[in-house]
Tab-separated table of C-alpha atoms in Angstrom:
chain	number	residue	atom	x	y	z
A	1	UNK	CA	-156.188	-159.471	-174.356
A	2	UNK	CA	-159.975	-159.161	-174.528
A	3	UNK	CA	-160.124	-158.253	-170.838
A	4	UNK	CA	-157.490	-155.556	-171.344
A	5	UNK	CA	-159.424	-154.079	-174.285
A	6	UNK	CA	-162.615	-154.011	-172.217
A	7	UNK	CA	-160.775	-152.219	-169.426
A	8	UNK	CA	-159.564	-149.531	-171.848
A	9	UNK	CA	-163.087	-149.018	-173.240
A	10	UNK	CA	-164.495	-148.855	-169.702
A	11	UNK	CA	-161.918	-146.256	-168.682
A	12	UNK	CA	-162.749	-144.159	-171.743
A	13	UNK	CA	-166.457	-144.289	-170.915
A	14	UNK	CA	-165.768	-143.294	-167.310
A	15	UNK	CA	-163.613	-140.407	-168.495
A	16	UNK	CA	-166.326	-139.289	-170.943
A	17	UNK	CA	-168.968	-139.505	-168.201
A	18	UNK	CA	-166.853	-137.425	-165.816
A	19	UNK	CA	-166.257	-134.726	-168.411
A	20	UNK	CA	-169.996	-134.545	-169.026
A	21	UNK	CA	-170.683	-134.261	-165.271
A	22	UNK	CA	-169.421	-130.748	-165.727
A	23	UNK	CA	-172.203	-128.595	-167.138
A	24	UNK	CA	-172.488	-129.068	-170.903
A	25	UNK	CA	-172.948	-126.073	-173.182
A	26	UNK	CA	-176.444	-125.791	-174.618
A	27	UNK	CA	-177.075	-125.828	-178.360
A	28	UNK	CA	-177.761	-122.074	-178.247
A	29	UNK	CA	-174.484	-121.375	-176.415
A	30	UNK	CA	-172.524	-123.532	-178.868
A	31	UNK	CA	-174.143	-121.733	-181.800
A	32	UNK	CA	-173.297	-118.307	-180.345
A	33	UNK	CA	-169.734	-119.351	-179.481
A	34	UNK	CA	-169.011	-120.735	-182.949
A	35	UNK	CA	-170.777	-117.968	-184.907
A	36	UNK	CA	-167.548	-116.002	-185.638
A	37	UNK	CA	-165.996	-119.252	-186.859
A	38	UNK	CA	-168.959	-120.110	-189.092
A	39	UNK	CA	-168.792	-116.666	-190.703
A	40	UNK	CA	-165.152	-117.314	-191.581
A	41	UNK	CA	-165.575	-120.760	-193.132
A	42	UNK	CA	-169.199	-121.207	-194.214
A	43	UNK	CA	-169.361	-122.554	-197.806
A	44	UNK	CA	-171.894	-119.879	-198.803
A	45	UNK	CA	-169.163	-117.252	-198.342
A	46	UNK	CA	-166.992	-118.767	-201.074
A	47	UNK	CA	-169.126	-118.362	-204.191
A	48	UNK	CA	-166.103	-116.934	-206.041
A	49	UNK	CA	-163.987	-119.943	-205.074
A	50	UNK	CA	-165.788	-123.193	-205.982
A	51	UNK	CA	-162.929	-125.460	-204.850
A	52	UNK	CA	-162.665	-123.787	-201.451
A	53	UNK	CA	-166.425	-123.934	-201.120
A	54	UNK	CA	-166.490	-127.674	-201.771
A	55	UNK	CA	-163.674	-128.326	-199.291
A	56	UNK	CA	-165.348	-126.246	-196.561
A	57	UNK	CA	-168.693	-127.938	-197.180
A	58	UNK	CA	-167.171	-131.359	-196.499
A	59	UNK	CA	-165.190	-130.142	-193.480
A	60	UNK	CA	-168.117	-128.239	-191.966
A	61	UNK	CA	-170.368	-131.292	-192.222
A	62	UNK	CA	-167.732	-133.359	-190.408
A	63	UNK	CA	-167.281	-130.721	-187.710
A	64	UNK	CA	-171.042	-130.327	-187.152
A	65	UNK	CA	-171.501	-134.090	-186.841
A	66	UNK	CA	-168.721	-134.199	-184.261
A	67	UNK	CA	-170.198	-131.344	-182.213
A	68	UNK	CA	-173.768	-132.706	-182.503
A	69	UNK	CA	-172.593	-136.077	-181.191
A	70	UNK	CA	-171.354	-134.322	-178.045
A	71	UNK	CA	-174.271	-131.886	-177.626
A	72	UNK	CA	-177.309	-133.876	-178.758
A	73	UNK	CA	-176.415	-137.572	-178.687
A	74	UNK	CA	-174.022	-137.237	-175.714
A	75	UNK	CA	-171.651	-139.738	-177.327
A	76	UNK	CA	-167.915	-139.646	-177.760
A	77	UNK	CA	-167.211	-139.450	-181.516
A	78	UNK	CA	-164.109	-140.728	-183.251
A	79	UNK	CA	-161.243	-138.236	-183.647
A	80	UNK	CA	-161.295	-136.221	-186.878
A	81	UNK	CA	-158.988	-133.847	-188.741
A	82	UNK	CA	-160.584	-131.166	-190.905
A	83	UNK	CA	-159.208	-128.378	-193.118
A	84	UNK	CA	-160.965	-125.070	-193.772
A	85	UNK	CA	-160.276	-122.162	-196.082
A	86	UNK	CA	-160.664	-118.827	-194.271
A	87	UNK	CA	-162.634	-115.859	-195.611
A	88	UNK	CA	-160.341	-112.797	-196.011
A	89	UNK	CA	-161.010	-110.215	-193.301
A	90	UNK	CA	-158.196	-107.651	-193.334
A	91	UNK	CA	-157.188	-105.379	-196.208
A	92	UNK	CA	-153.963	-107.344	-196.670
A	93	UNK	CA	-155.786	-110.689	-196.864
A	94	UNK	CA	-158.310	-109.377	-199.400
A	95	UNK	CA	-155.496	-108.262	-201.691
A	96	UNK	CA	-153.988	-111.761	-201.792
A	97	UNK	CA	-155.099	-114.164	-204.521
A	98	UNK	CA	-154.516	-117.313	-202.417
A	99	UNK	CA	-156.912	-118.069	-199.563
A	100	UNK	CA	-155.508	-118.869	-196.138
A	101	UNK	CA	-156.347	-122.306	-194.732
A	102	UNK	CA	-156.385	-123.780	-191.232
A	103	UNK	CA	-156.273	-127.385	-189.997
A	104	UNK	CA	-158.362	-128.325	-186.959
A	105	UNK	CA	-157.889	-131.497	-184.924
A	106	UNK	CA	-161.110	-132.728	-183.260
A	107	UNK	CA	-160.137	-135.026	-180.392
A	108	UNK	CA	-161.707	-133.522	-177.249
A	109	UNK	CA	-164.341	-135.431	-175.309
A	110	UNK	CA	-166.375	-132.491	-173.970
A	111	UNK	CA	-168.400	-129.834	-175.756
A	112	UNK	CA	-166.631	-126.987	-173.970
A	113	UNK	CA	-163.115	-128.138	-174.797
A	114	UNK	CA	-164.117	-128.919	-178.398
A	115	UNK	CA	-165.566	-125.433	-178.958
A	116	UNK	CA	-162.522	-123.858	-177.299
A	117	UNK	CA	-160.155	-125.889	-179.505
A	118	UNK	CA	-162.002	-124.876	-182.681
A	119	UNK	CA	-161.859	-121.176	-181.765
A	120	UNK	CA	-158.196	-121.287	-180.727
A	121	UNK	CA	-157.051	-123.123	-183.853
A	122	UNK	CA	-158.919	-120.538	-185.967
A	123	UNK	CA	-157.192	-117.710	-183.996
A	124	UNK	CA	-160.499	-116.545	-182.495
A	125	UNK	CA	-161.028	-115.442	-178.863
A	126	UNK	CA	-162.493	-117.857	-176.317
A	127	UNK	CA	-163.682	-115.231	-173.820
A	128	UNK	CA	-167.357	-115.990	-174.377
A	129	UNK	CA	-166.879	-119.698	-173.616
A	130	UNK	CA	-164.613	-118.962	-170.655
A	131	UNK	CA	-167.365	-116.844	-169.077
A	132	UNK	CA	-169.978	-119.605	-169.317
A	133	UNK	CA	-170.569	-121.497	-166.015
A	134	UNK	CA	-168.646	-124.744	-165.677
A	135	UNK	CA	-170.842	-126.296	-163.009
A	136	UNK	CA	-174.621	-126.391	-162.793
A	137	UNK	CA	-174.614	-124.667	-159.396
A	138	UNK	CA	-172.761	-121.703	-160.900
A	139	UNK	CA	-175.431	-120.806	-163.481
A	140	UNK	CA	-177.251	-118.243	-161.326
A	141	UNK	CA	-173.992	-116.651	-160.237
A	142	UNK	CA	-172.669	-116.286	-163.769
A	143	UNK	CA	-175.937	-114.839	-165.086
A	144	UNK	CA	-175.271	-111.783	-162.929
A	145	UNK	CA	-171.653	-111.730	-164.054
A	146	UNK	CA	-172.757	-111.808	-167.680
A	147	UNK	CA	-174.909	-108.746	-167.186
A	148	UNK	CA	-172.284	-106.672	-165.398
A	149	UNK	CA	-168.618	-107.348	-164.828
A	150	UNK	CA	-168.340	-104.345	-162.548
A	151	UNK	CA	-171.380	-104.065	-160.259
A	152	UNK	CA	-169.715	-101.450	-158.098
A	153	UNK	CA	-169.283	-99.124	-161.113
A	154	UNK	CA	-172.530	-99.597	-163.021
A	155	UNK	CA	-175.265	-97.001	-163.010
A	156	UNK	CA	-178.624	-97.521	-161.436
A	157	UNK	CA	-181.234	-98.683	-164.016
A	158	UNK	CA	-183.430	-95.782	-162.996
A	159	UNK	CA	-180.770	-93.186	-163.779
A	160	UNK	CA	-182.943	-91.580	-166.449
A	161	UNK	CA	-181.163	-92.726	-169.625
A	162	UNK	CA	-183.353	-93.447	-172.623
A	163	UNK	CA	-182.735	-96.554	-174.721
A	164	UNK	CA	-180.731	-94.596	-177.300
A	165	UNK	CA	-179.023	-92.039	-175.048
A	166	UNK	CA	-175.349	-92.008	-176.052
A	167	UNK	CA	-174.316	-90.799	-172.583
A	168	UNK	CA	-175.114	-94.148	-170.959
A	169	UNK	CA	-172.212	-96.575	-170.353
A	170	UNK	CA	-171.650	-98.861	-173.315
A	171	UNK	CA	-171.438	-102.113	-171.270
A	172	UNK	CA	-174.804	-101.279	-169.634
A	173	UNK	CA	-176.489	-100.647	-172.960
A	174	UNK	CA	-174.922	-103.711	-174.571
A	175	UNK	CA	-175.912	-105.988	-171.685
A	176	UNK	CA	-179.524	-104.782	-172.018
A	177	UNK	CA	-179.647	-105.237	-175.792
A	178	UNK	CA	-177.355	-108.144	-176.666
A	179	UNK	CA	-180.034	-110.837	-176.293
A	180	UNK	CA	-182.301	-108.962	-178.695
A	181	UNK	CA	-179.422	-108.463	-181.143
A	182	UNK	CA	-178.379	-112.132	-181.013
A	183	UNK	CA	-181.964	-113.289	-181.449
A	184	UNK	CA	-182.494	-111.095	-184.517
A	185	UNK	CA	-179.100	-112.035	-185.908
A	186	UNK	CA	-179.850	-115.752	-185.518
A	187	UNK	CA	-183.233	-115.331	-187.251
A	188	UNK	CA	-181.602	-113.578	-190.212
A	189	UNK	CA	-178.529	-115.845	-190.318
A	190	UNK	CA	-179.905	-118.219	-193.001
A	191	UNK	CA	-180.932	-115.253	-195.168
A	192	UNK	CA	-177.569	-113.559	-194.615
A	193	UNK	CA	-175.651	-116.670	-195.666
A	194	UNK	CA	-177.970	-117.236	-198.618
A	195	UNK	CA	-177.363	-113.637	-199.721
A	196	UNK	CA	-173.588	-114.114	-199.387
A	197	UNK	CA	-173.812	-117.316	-201.426
A	198	UNK	CA	-175.826	-115.604	-204.181
A	199	UNK	CA	-173.401	-112.656	-204.243
A	200	UNK	CA	-170.450	-114.968	-204.691
A	201	UNK	CA	-172.191	-116.979	-207.422
A	202	UNK	CA	-173.283	-113.838	-209.299
A	203	UNK	CA	-169.717	-112.471	-209.181
A	204	UNK	CA	-168.318	-115.808	-210.365
A	205	UNK	CA	-170.898	-116.429	-213.109
A	206	UNK	CA	-170.758	-112.927	-214.611
A	207	UNK	CA	-167.067	-112.233	-213.789
A	208	UNK	CA	-167.809	-109.208	-211.612
A	209	UNK	CA	-165.061	-107.881	-209.356
A	210	UNK	CA	-167.352	-107.462	-206.380
A	211	UNK	CA	-170.806	-106.403	-205.214
A	212	UNK	CA	-170.808	-103.289	-203.019
A	213	UNK	CA	-173.663	-101.889	-200.900
A	214	UNK	CA	-173.994	-98.125	-200.562
A	215	UNK	CA	-177.627	-97.888	-199.530
A	216	UNK	CA	-178.022	-98.932	-195.883
A	217	UNK	CA	-180.350	-101.829	-196.737
A	218	UNK	CA	-180.898	-104.687	-194.325
A	219	UNK	CA	-180.244	-108.342	-195.155
A	220	UNK	CA	-183.709	-109.111	-196.530
A	221	UNK	CA	-183.671	-106.211	-198.997
A	222	UNK	CA	-180.193	-107.132	-200.164
A	223	UNK	CA	-181.267	-110.642	-201.003
A	224	UNK	CA	-184.191	-109.287	-203.062
A	225	UNK	CA	-181.886	-106.977	-205.027
A	226	UNK	CA	-179.423	-109.794	-205.770
A	227	UNK	CA	-182.224	-112.095	-206.932
A	228	UNK	CA	-183.629	-109.397	-209.235
A	229	UNK	CA	-180.219	-108.644	-210.759
A	230	UNK	CA	-179.401	-112.333	-211.230
A	231	UNK	CA	-182.716	-112.880	-213.039
A	232	UNK	CA	-182.131	-109.824	-215.261
A	233	UNK	CA	-178.578	-110.819	-216.232
A	234	UNK	CA	-179.622	-114.432	-216.874
A	235	UNK	CA	-182.584	-113.479	-219.077
A	236	UNK	CA	-180.640	-110.892	-221.130
A	237	UNK	CA	-177.444	-112.581	-222.260
A	238	UNK	CA	-176.461	-109.545	-224.382
A	239	UNK	CA	-175.543	-107.505	-221.294
A	240	UNK	CA	-173.326	-110.132	-219.686
A	241	UNK	CA	-170.150	-109.123	-221.515
A	242	UNK	CA	-170.619	-105.535	-220.221
A	243	UNK	CA	-170.459	-106.781	-216.635
A	244	UNK	CA	-167.025	-108.383	-216.918
A	245	UNK	CA	-164.351	-106.816	-214.710
A	246	UNK	CA	-166.635	-104.247	-213.068
A	247	UNK	CA	-167.878	-103.656	-209.539
A	248	UNK	CA	-171.641	-103.684	-209.088
A	249	UNK	CA	-172.938	-101.112	-206.607
A	250	UNK	CA	-176.431	-100.939	-205.164
A	251	UNK	CA	-177.097	-97.338	-204.179
A	252	UNK	CA	-179.590	-94.507	-204.389
A	253	UNK	CA	-179.366	-93.875	-208.144
A	254	UNK	CA	-178.482	-95.665	-211.369
A	255	UNK	CA	-175.684	-95.107	-213.877
A	256	UNK	CA	-171.967	-95.624	-214.553
A	257	UNK	CA	-169.571	-94.155	-211.997
A	258	UNK	CA	-166.315	-92.299	-212.646
A	259	UNK	CA	-164.501	-95.550	-211.810
A	260	UNK	CA	-166.379	-97.417	-214.528
A	261	UNK	CA	-168.518	-99.352	-212.071
A	262	UNK	CA	-172.240	-100.005	-212.493
A	263	UNK	CA	-174.554	-98.540	-209.869
A	264	UNK	CA	-178.217	-99.550	-209.621
A	265	UNK	CA	-181.061	-98.155	-207.532
A	266	UNK	CA	-183.564	-100.618	-206.113
A	267	UNK	CA	-186.420	-98.168	-206.642
A	268	UNK	CA	-185.892	-98.248	-210.414
A	269	UNK	CA	-187.883	-100.583	-212.596
A	270	UNK	CA	-185.812	-103.384	-214.103
A	271	UNK	CA	-186.075	-101.757	-217.556
A	272	UNK	CA	-183.960	-98.862	-216.267
A	273	UNK	CA	-181.383	-101.313	-214.935
A	274	UNK	CA	-181.262	-102.934	-218.350
A	275	UNK	CA	-180.793	-99.555	-220.086
A	276	UNK	CA	-177.959	-98.551	-217.758
A	277	UNK	CA	-176.041	-101.778	-218.356
A	278	UNK	CA	-176.776	-101.800	-222.103
A	279	UNK	CA	-175.360	-98.255	-222.461
A	280	UNK	CA	-172.246	-99.012	-220.428
A	281	UNK	CA	-170.162	-98.986	-223.628
A	282	UNK	CA	-171.121	-95.374	-224.407
A	283	UNK	CA	-170.290	-94.377	-220.855
A	284	UNK	CA	-166.891	-96.025	-221.214
A	285	UNK	CA	-166.202	-93.739	-224.179
A	286	UNK	CA	-166.962	-90.687	-222.000
A	287	UNK	CA	-164.772	-92.138	-219.267
A	288	UNK	CA	-161.757	-92.075	-221.605
A	289	UNK	CA	-161.999	-88.282	-221.860
A	290	UNK	CA	-162.210	-87.583	-218.114
A	291	UNK	CA	-158.388	-87.465	-217.683
A	292	UNK	CA	-158.342	-84.595	-220.212
A	293	UNK	CA	-160.786	-82.572	-218.139
A	294	UNK	CA	-158.837	-83.342	-214.960
A	295	UNK	CA	-155.608	-82.275	-216.643
A	296	UNK	CA	-157.230	-78.982	-217.662
A	297	UNK	CA	-158.163	-78.257	-214.030
A	298	UNK	CA	-154.700	-79.271	-212.808
A	299	UNK	CA	-152.873	-77.110	-215.326
A	300	UNK	CA	-155.061	-74.111	-214.584
A	301	UNK	CA	-154.000	-74.378	-210.902
A	302	UNK	CA	-150.225	-74.814	-211.334
A	303	UNK	CA	-150.190	-78.590	-211.396
A	304	UNK	CA	-152.371	-79.237	-208.353
A	305	UNK	CA	-153.217	-82.935	-208.135
A	306	UNK	CA	-156.846	-83.860	-208.692
A	307	UNK	CA	-158.254	-86.810	-206.766
A	308	UNK	CA	-161.688	-88.312	-207.146
A	309	UNK	CA	-164.266	-88.285	-204.386
A	310	UNK	CA	-164.409	-91.104	-201.870
A	311	UNK	CA	-168.080	-91.323	-202.856
A	312	UNK	CA	-168.116	-94.307	-205.213
A	313	UNK	CA	-171.493	-93.270	-206.641
A	314	UNK	CA	-170.405	-90.148	-208.560
A	315	UNK	CA	-171.624	-90.524	-212.147
A	316	UNK	CA	-169.467	-89.741	-215.190
A	317	UNK	CA	-171.592	-86.962	-216.700
A	318	UNK	CA	-172.062	-85.322	-213.313
A	319	UNK	CA	-168.322	-85.296	-212.656
A	320	UNK	CA	-167.540	-83.909	-216.108
A	321	UNK	CA	-169.966	-81.021	-215.491
A	322	UNK	CA	-168.246	-80.237	-212.182
A	323	UNK	CA	-164.816	-80.065	-213.820
A	324	UNK	CA	-166.101	-77.717	-216.502
A	325	UNK	CA	-167.447	-75.325	-213.881
A	326	UNK	CA	-164.116	-75.185	-212.043
A	327	UNK	CA	-162.152	-74.551	-215.274
A	328	UNK	CA	-164.518	-71.703	-216.147
A	329	UNK	CA	-164.234	-70.146	-212.653
A	330	UNK	CA	-160.412	-70.242	-212.706
A	331	UNK	CA	-160.280	-68.841	-216.251
A	332	UNK	CA	-162.496	-65.900	-215.244
A	333	UNK	CA	-160.251	-65.206	-212.229
A	334	UNK	CA	-157.020	-65.321	-214.270
A	335	UNK	CA	-158.336	-62.768	-216.782
A	336	UNK	CA	-158.423	-60.104	-214.061
A	337	UNK	CA	-155.978	-61.307	-211.395
A	338	UNK	CA	-152.755	-63.157	-210.731
A	339	UNK	CA	-152.193	-66.020	-208.346
A	340	UNK	CA	-150.619	-65.102	-204.947
A	341	UNK	CA	-146.794	-65.066	-204.896
A	342	UNK	CA	-146.878	-67.453	-201.914
A	343	UNK	CA	-148.027	-70.192	-204.283
A	344	UNK	CA	-144.718	-70.281	-206.113
A	345	UNK	CA	-144.689	-71.981	-209.505
A	346	UNK	CA	-145.880	-75.462	-208.514
A	347	UNK	CA	-148.793	-76.800	-206.405
A	348	UNK	CA	-148.256	-80.488	-207.145
A	349	UNK	CA	-147.845	-81.239	-203.431
A	350	UNK	CA	-151.498	-80.362	-202.861
A	351	UNK	CA	-154.522	-82.548	-203.606
A	352	UNK	CA	-157.938	-81.214	-204.597
A	353	UNK	CA	-161.307	-82.910	-205.029
A	354	UNK	CA	-164.147	-81.314	-206.991
A	355	UNK	CA	-167.417	-82.081	-205.221
A	356	UNK	CA	-171.075	-81.305	-205.848
A	357	UNK	CA	-172.538	-77.880	-205.097
A	358	UNK	CA	-174.020	-79.265	-201.876
A	359	UNK	CA	-170.540	-79.839	-200.426
A	360	UNK	CA	-168.881	-77.340	-198.102
A	361	UNK	CA	-165.616	-75.613	-198.924
A	362	UNK	CA	-163.355	-77.436	-196.485
A	363	UNK	CA	-160.203	-79.389	-195.807
A	364	UNK	CA	-160.796	-83.123	-195.420
A	365	UNK	CA	-159.248	-85.165	-192.574
A	366	UNK	CA	-156.701	-86.560	-195.047
A	367	UNK	CA	-155.588	-83.097	-196.197
A	368	UNK	CA	-157.541	-82.897	-199.470
A	369	UNK	CA	-159.040	-79.552	-200.520
A	370	UNK	CA	-162.773	-80.206	-200.939
A	371	UNK	CA	-164.111	-77.757	-203.541
A	372	UNK	CA	-167.788	-77.334	-204.479
A	373	UNK	CA	-167.996	-77.091	-208.276
A	374	UNK	CA	-169.802	-73.732	-208.132
A	375	UNK	CA	-167.120	-72.005	-206.012
A	376	UNK	CA	-166.194	-68.566	-207.469
A	377	UNK	CA	-162.583	-68.213	-208.605
A	378	UNK	CA	-161.580	-65.578	-206.033
A	379	UNK	CA	-162.954	-67.674	-203.150
A	380	UNK	CA	-161.207	-70.806	-204.424
A	381	UNK	CA	-157.846	-69.019	-204.633
A	382	UNK	CA	-158.303	-67.542	-201.166
A	383	UNK	CA	-159.149	-70.945	-199.685
A	384	UNK	CA	-156.126	-72.634	-201.283
A	385	UNK	CA	-153.848	-69.885	-199.947
A	386	UNK	CA	-155.174	-70.232	-196.397
A	387	UNK	CA	-155.123	-74.042	-196.389
A	388	UNK	CA	-151.777	-74.894	-197.997
A	389	UNK	CA	-149.775	-75.429	-194.801
A	390	UNK	CA	-152.514	-77.299	-192.916
A	391	UNK	CA	-153.210	-79.524	-195.932
A	392	UNK	CA	-149.604	-80.748	-196.042
A	393	UNK	CA	-149.606	-81.449	-192.294
A	394	UNK	CA	-152.893	-83.347	-192.439
A	395	UNK	CA	-151.704	-85.511	-195.331
A	396	UNK	CA	-148.746	-86.744	-193.314
A	397	UNK	CA	-150.902	-87.350	-190.240
A	398	UNK	CA	-153.575	-89.196	-192.228
A	399	UNK	CA	-151.167	-91.760	-193.666
A	400	UNK	CA	-150.143	-92.890	-190.186
A	401	UNK	CA	-153.758	-92.697	-188.930
A	402	UNK	CA	-154.969	-94.958	-191.736
A	403	UNK	CA	-152.418	-97.653	-190.921
A	404	UNK	CA	-153.266	-97.438	-187.229
A	405	UNK	CA	-157.005	-97.599	-187.966
A	406	UNK	CA	-156.660	-100.786	-190.034
A	407	UNK	CA	-154.497	-102.387	-187.350
A	408	UNK	CA	-156.943	-101.559	-184.553
A	409	UNK	CA	-159.989	-102.730	-186.527
A	410	UNK	CA	-158.291	-106.075	-187.087
A	411	UNK	CA	-157.343	-106.296	-183.389
A	412	UNK	CA	-160.897	-105.483	-182.280
A	413	UNK	CA	-162.398	-108.142	-184.525
A	414	UNK	CA	-159.982	-110.764	-183.199
A	415	UNK	CA	-160.028	-109.794	-179.513
A	416	UNK	CA	-163.781	-109.157	-179.254
A	417	UNK	CA	-164.845	-112.099	-181.426
A	418	UNK	CA	-166.677	-109.872	-183.913
A	419	UNK	CA	-167.976	-111.109	-187.251
A	420	UNK	CA	-167.613	-107.636	-188.760
A	421	UNK	CA	-166.581	-104.171	-187.580
A	422	UNK	CA	-167.597	-101.370	-189.933
A	423	UNK	CA	-168.054	-97.616	-189.733
A	424	UNK	CA	-170.317	-95.093	-191.409
A	425	UNK	CA	-168.813	-92.711	-193.949
A	426	UNK	CA	-169.176	-89.777	-191.560
A	427	UNK	CA	-166.791	-91.356	-189.019
A	428	UNK	CA	-163.198	-90.196	-189.437
A	429	UNK	CA	-160.097	-92.344	-188.974
A	430	UNK	CA	-159.263	-90.508	-185.722
A	431	UNK	CA	-162.764	-91.192	-184.329
A	432	UNK	CA	-162.562	-94.853	-185.321
A	433	UNK	CA	-159.168	-95.170	-183.640
A	434	UNK	CA	-160.583	-93.596	-180.470
A	435	UNK	CA	-163.488	-96.061	-180.447
A	436	UNK	CA	-161.329	-99.134	-181.101
A	437	UNK	CA	-158.825	-98.204	-178.403
A	438	UNK	CA	-161.607	-97.667	-175.875
A	439	UNK	CA	-163.016	-101.136	-176.547
A	440	UNK	CA	-159.608	-102.847	-176.580
A	441	UNK	CA	-158.785	-101.287	-173.195
A	442	UNK	CA	-161.837	-103.093	-171.803
A	443	UNK	CA	-161.672	-106.387	-173.677
A	444	UNK	CA	-162.262	-108.510	-170.576
A	445	UNK	CA	-165.495	-106.671	-169.791
A	446	UNK	CA	-166.848	-106.682	-173.309
A	447	UNK	CA	-165.692	-109.927	-174.920
A	448	UNK	CA	-168.535	-112.123	-173.663
A	449	UNK	CA	-171.073	-109.527	-174.860
A	450	UNK	CA	-169.603	-108.696	-178.269
A	451	UNK	CA	-168.796	-112.290	-179.268
A	452	UNK	CA	-170.412	-113.245	-182.573
A	453	UNK	CA	-171.773	-109.747	-183.255
A	454	UNK	CA	-171.588	-107.306	-186.164
A	455	UNK	CA	-170.831	-103.745	-185.010
A	456	UNK	CA	-171.157	-100.533	-186.996
A	457	UNK	CA	-169.487	-97.454	-185.492
A	458	UNK	CA	-171.638	-94.376	-185.991
A	459	UNK	CA	-173.050	-91.610	-183.749
A	460	UNK	CA	-175.993	-93.403	-182.093
A	461	UNK	CA	-177.164	-96.615	-180.400
A	462	UNK	CA	-179.465	-98.998	-182.272
A	463	UNK	CA	-180.110	-102.687	-182.898
A	464	UNK	CA	-181.158	-103.140	-186.531
A	465	UNK	CA	-183.869	-105.526	-187.675
A	466	UNK	CA	-181.210	-108.045	-188.790
A	467	UNK	CA	-179.322	-107.931	-185.483
A	468	UNK	CA	-176.521	-105.569	-186.523
A	469	UNK	CA	-175.512	-103.313	-183.620
A	470	UNK	CA	-174.868	-99.581	-184.144
A	471	UNK	CA	-172.766	-97.814	-181.492
A	472	UNK	CA	-171.470	-94.239	-181.146
A	473	UNK	CA	-167.766	-93.698	-181.723
A	474	UNK	CA	-167.377	-91.734	-178.467
A	475	UNK	CA	-168.409	-94.606	-176.211
A	476	UNK	CA	-168.909	-93.871	-172.521
A	477	UNK	CA	-167.879	-96.372	-169.840
A	478	UNK	CA	-168.071	-94.461	-166.567
A	479	UNK	CA	-165.101	-96.365	-165.131
A	480	UNK	CA	-161.762	-95.392	-163.586
A	481	UNK	CA	-159.918	-95.675	-166.907
A	482	UNK	CA	-162.230	-93.145	-168.513
A	483	UNK	CA	-162.064	-90.798	-165.545
A	484	UNK	CA	-158.251	-90.928	-165.507
A	485	UNK	CA	-158.097	-90.186	-169.232
A	486	UNK	CA	-160.453	-87.247	-168.782
A	487	UNK	CA	-158.338	-85.867	-165.933
A	488	UNK	CA	-155.142	-86.200	-167.989
A	489	UNK	CA	-156.706	-84.438	-170.974
A	490	UNK	CA	-157.964	-81.680	-168.700
A	491	UNK	CA	-154.483	-81.154	-167.229
A	492	UNK	CA	-152.954	-80.953	-170.705
A	493	UNK	CA	-155.521	-78.343	-171.683
A	494	UNK	CA	-154.524	-76.045	-168.794
A	495	UNK	CA	-152.189	-73.142	-169.683
């Protein structure tokens, strides 16, 4: 019996030794591979959910001990089963009140298989791990593969592209900059998680809906703003009841928005923050009268529907002033003229948004008439007349575009192993769809480079100080797929 048990133990040790003869992943590679997973389950991300945070803290400690035993101690740990709650990523998940959970079985004897199992059971891609060399002799070969998956198609380094030239192929640029991005991201990772933890705790302690950033700050500045707000709200208990049920925005000015949310500017002294929050009750009284002003504009334009700006930072008093201007302009027009007969008796199918004077008179991608508040009545009527048909068409198109955009963003995050995929406000749904499709068509080339990254789709290339990667929406690849698409589009454009 004893001899049999010894034989089993010996066989296990031999098996463990053979699996470790294959090249082990380094601590850095393991950290990079598991980064998307950590940013789904890290306890600091669950400040609003204390129970989920406690569960994930226990499970993450168990998982780290298991992985460390394989990577550092080179020992075979005992099998473990752990359960994690998952941070909501998609729009649908964020709307649910119950967090999704996942069970992970840790039984593998090698680092590579353990990391792969963790990623698979969390529904994350394993492309980054699959690209890592499996044998020590393959390291030099794979280093070249990691840089370029398509040597025959890549441009010569001396082709004249600058570091930020948007004409250069995206895989080339990413291969040249990913190490810098990962290094910066890893340096800021503790601060990022600490900021997430503080955000969650502030929301939970003061019953805020959420904390929203509309200022382009990096991770370090965000943490400073959260600390300052937390100190202010803790020291002045009288303002805490005014925070309940609101969103807190950090932007480029301070006040109460048309949605009743609090917006604070980091450049303000804390006394101004205190005044804004203290006077939130008075602003709420003004907010009650806004529907009356909107109704006045709607009725003056045959029932046209008024929608508020997508800019969450519009202040109440500013918006009320805009509505007054539009009512005055329409009243002046109606004293001397009549509306065009083509309007009929009802414009309720149209949507209009009253913007600041700096806005252009235009039709938005989702079919909304964007009207500067100072637009003269005759020009407003003329614009509505010319845009009615196109506005209705764009509204129908936008609804389908929005659904497709959300689906593709979710697919990109899953397939490319991204922590986050965001876009700047200036990027339209159609542009975002174009960008996502281009990346998804080349998943095999990009996955090992994008894994564990945070991408922002904009109009330029840049690696931010905290490791976030900015890329243009019209990515260039210089491959056969792109050339074929260009040829097809050119043929369609011919008469």
